[in-house]
Amino acid sequence: MEPARPDLASLRAEYQLAGLDEADLAPDPFTMFGRWFDAAREAGVLEPNAMTLSTASVDGIPSARVVLLKGLTERGFVFFTNYESRKGRELAANPHCGLLFCWYELQRQVRIEGAASRIPRPDTEAYFAGRPRDSQIGAWASPQSSVVASRAELEDAYDALEQQFDGSDVPCPPHWGGYLVAPERVEFWQGRRSRMHDRLHYRREGTGWVTERLAP
């Protein structure tokens, strides 16, 4: 007998917290994102800087995972990772990627499409120096995305590095660092009743931005 499954077809919620009009948009997507991010923090959203990063191989095979936004500049969105991980290898071969923020409590999404590039090494090292020490050691201990024999293998590697760096600063691994995603499109999505959602997006044109409304 098959196990009981929830009735997925009947799961639905009506979105009616707010709307999004063209008059609400800031002159650029970075200022607009800042407004929405601040609102998410004020609303108590758990880890409002969590975002889904989607990459693709040179063969077009997609993969996605959640990472944390760690910087926002006038050029783009910054996150850090292991360059030798699957996402690092895919970005090296194909820098085009997507970011997705989903703030359920506010019935909002932000979708970002652009290209990722490594940030300058001094900026990576400055960020790494401010990380908790256990996270610094973890960056050395984990061969991210590689197959490992067991949890014990990872813990043994961590313990060995903890002893190696005992009494000294933990340097930034050469295989670890930051990426900046420079957006070409940024969409702000606000849930509305009857699935007639508001979708307003910024599209880069030359040195500026064009704003457009998309059908839900």
GROMACS .gro file of C-alpha atoms in nm, residues 47-172:
model
  126
   47GLU     CA    1   1.753   3.511   0.720
   48PRO     CA    2   1.625   3.774   0.475
   49ASN     CA    3   1.961   3.758   0.294
   50ALA     CA    4   1.909   3.392   0.199
   51MET     CA    5   1.883   3.357  -0.178
   52THR     CA    6   1.861   3.074  -0.427
   53LEU     CA    7   2.155   3.078  -0.666
   54SER     CA    8   2.091   2.901  -0.996
   55THR     CA    9   2.378   2.810  -1.225
   56ALA     CA   10   2.411   2.593  -1.535
   57SER     CA   11   2.684   2.383  -1.686
   58VAL     CA   12   2.820   2.446  -2.034
   59ASP     CA   13   2.579   2.170  -2.144
   60GLY     CA   14   2.284   2.364  -2.004
   61ILE     CA   15   2.222   2.136  -1.705
   62PRO     CA   16   2.088   2.357  -1.423
   63SER     CA   17   2.149   2.336  -1.050
   64ALA     CA   18   2.030   2.549  -0.760
   65ARG     CA   19   2.117   2.599  -0.395
   66VAL     CA   20   2.062   2.855  -0.119
   67VAL     CA   21   2.349   3.090  -0.035
   68LEU     CA   22   2.366   3.411   0.167
   69LEU     CA   23   2.392   3.763   0.028
   70LYS     CA   24   2.692   3.926   0.195
   71GLY     CA   25   2.724   4.253   0.008
   72LEU     CA   26   2.530   4.496  -0.211
   73THR     CA   27   2.704   4.763  -0.415
   74GLU     CA   28   2.611   4.990  -0.704
   75ARG     CA   29   2.749   4.715  -0.929
   76GLY     CA   30   2.573   4.411  -0.793
   77PHE     CA   31   2.511   4.139  -0.536
   78VAL     CA   32   2.797   3.967  -0.350
   79PHE     CA   33   2.824   3.617  -0.203
   80PHE     CA   34   3.114   3.391  -0.099
   81THR     CA   35   3.187   3.026  -0.163
   82ASN     CA   36   3.444   2.760  -0.248
   83TYR     CA   37   3.569   2.819  -0.604
   84GLU     CA   38   3.612   2.441  -0.647
   85SER     CA   39   3.251   2.361  -0.555
   86ARG     CA   40   2.998   2.268  -0.822
   87LYS     CA   41   2.868   2.623  -0.840
   88GLY     CA   42   3.223   2.756  -0.860
   89ARG     CA   43   3.312   2.524  -1.144
   90GLU     CA   44   2.991   2.605  -1.329
   91LEU     CA   45   3.038   2.979  -1.289
   92ALA     CA   46   3.392   2.946  -1.423
   93ALA     CA   47   3.258   2.778  -1.736
   94ASN     CA   48   2.935   2.977  -1.765
   95PRO     CA   49   2.911   3.298  -1.556
   96HIS     CA   50   2.542   3.358  -1.633
   97CYS     CA   51   2.329   3.288  -1.328
   98GLY     CA   52   2.009   3.373  -1.143
   99LEU     CA   53   1.933   3.482  -0.786
  100LEU     CA   54   1.598   3.451  -0.614
  101PHE     CA   55   1.489   3.603  -0.285
  102CYS     CA   56   1.154   3.475  -0.156
  103TRP     CA   57   1.007   3.651   0.146
  104TYR     CA   58   0.689   3.454   0.217
  105GLU     CA   59   0.589   3.669   0.511
  106LEU     CA   60   0.555   3.970   0.279
  107GLN     CA   61   0.430   3.771  -0.022
  108ARG     CA   62   0.725   3.905  -0.219
  109GLN     CA   63   0.997   3.778  -0.448
  110VAL     CA   64   1.297   3.942  -0.611
  111ARG     CA   65   1.440   3.773  -0.922
  112ILE     CA   66   1.784   3.870  -1.053
  113GLU     CA   67   1.954   3.764  -1.376
  114GLY     CA   68   2.312   3.852  -1.459
  115ALA     CA   69   2.671   3.736  -1.477
  116ALA     CA   70   2.902   3.652  -1.188
  117SER     CA   71   3.268   3.745  -1.158
  118ARG     CA   72   3.519   3.704  -0.877
  119ILE     CA   73   3.567   4.005  -0.653
  120PRO     CA   74   3.920   4.142  -0.589
  121ARG     CA   75   4.128   3.922  -0.360
  122PRO     CA   76   4.182   4.195  -0.095
  123ASP     CA   77   3.803   4.224  -0.058
  124THR     CA   78   3.771   3.848  -0.011
  125GLU     CA   79   4.046   3.842   0.250
  126ALA     CA   80   3.894   4.136   0.438
  127TYR     CA   81   3.559   3.958   0.456
  128PHE     CA   82   3.718   3.625   0.554
  129ALA     CA   83   3.906   3.791   0.840
  130GLY     CA   84   3.574   3.894   0.994
  131ARG     CA   85   3.417   3.546   0.982
  132PRO     CA   86   3.384   3.338   1.300
  133ARG     CA   87   3.694   3.125   1.355
  134ASP     CA   88   3.503   2.795   1.327
  135SER     CA   89   3.369   2.903   0.988
  136GLN     CA   90   3.720   2.996   0.878
  137ILE     CA   91   3.846   2.649   0.964
  138GLY     CA   92   3.543   2.494   0.797
  139ALA     CA   93   3.636   2.667   0.471
  140TRP     CA   94   3.966   2.479   0.479
  141ALA     CA   95   3.825   2.147   0.601
  142SER     CA   96   3.545   2.096   0.350
  143PRO     CA   97   3.619   1.991  -0.010
  144GLN     CA   98   3.281   2.134  -0.104
  145SER     CA   99   3.069   1.928  -0.346
  146SER     CA  100   3.323   1.642  -0.348
  147VAL     CA  101   3.229   1.289  -0.245
  148VAL     CA  102   3.350   1.200   0.107
  149ALA     CA  103   3.352   0.861   0.275
  150SER     CA  104   3.178   0.963   0.596
  151ARG     CA  105   3.092   1.239   0.841
  152ALA     CA  106   3.387   1.122   1.048
  153GLU     CA  107   3.624   1.203   0.761
  154LEU     CA  108   3.503   1.563   0.761
  155GLU     CA  109   3.526   1.593   1.139
  156ASP     CA  110   3.877   1.447   1.141
  157ALA     CA  111   3.984   1.701   0.878
  158TYR     CA  112   3.832   1.982   1.083
  159ASP     CA  113   4.005   1.865   1.404
  160ALA     CA  114   4.341   1.839   1.229
  161LEU     CA  115   4.313   2.193   1.092
  162GLU     CA  116   4.198   2.325   1.428
  163GLN     CA  117   4.522   2.191   1.574
  164GLN     CA  118   4.727   2.320   1.281
  165PHE     CA  119   4.601   2.676   1.327
  166ASP     CA  120   4.604   2.667   1.707
  167GLY     CA  121   4.740   2.995   1.838
  168SER     CA  122   4.750   3.166   1.499
  169ASP     CA  123   4.519   3.347   1.260
  170VAL     CA  124   4.341   3.137   0.999
  171PRO     CA  125   4.441   3.258   0.651
  172CYS     CA  126   4.190   3.272   0.369
   0.00000   0.00000   0.00000
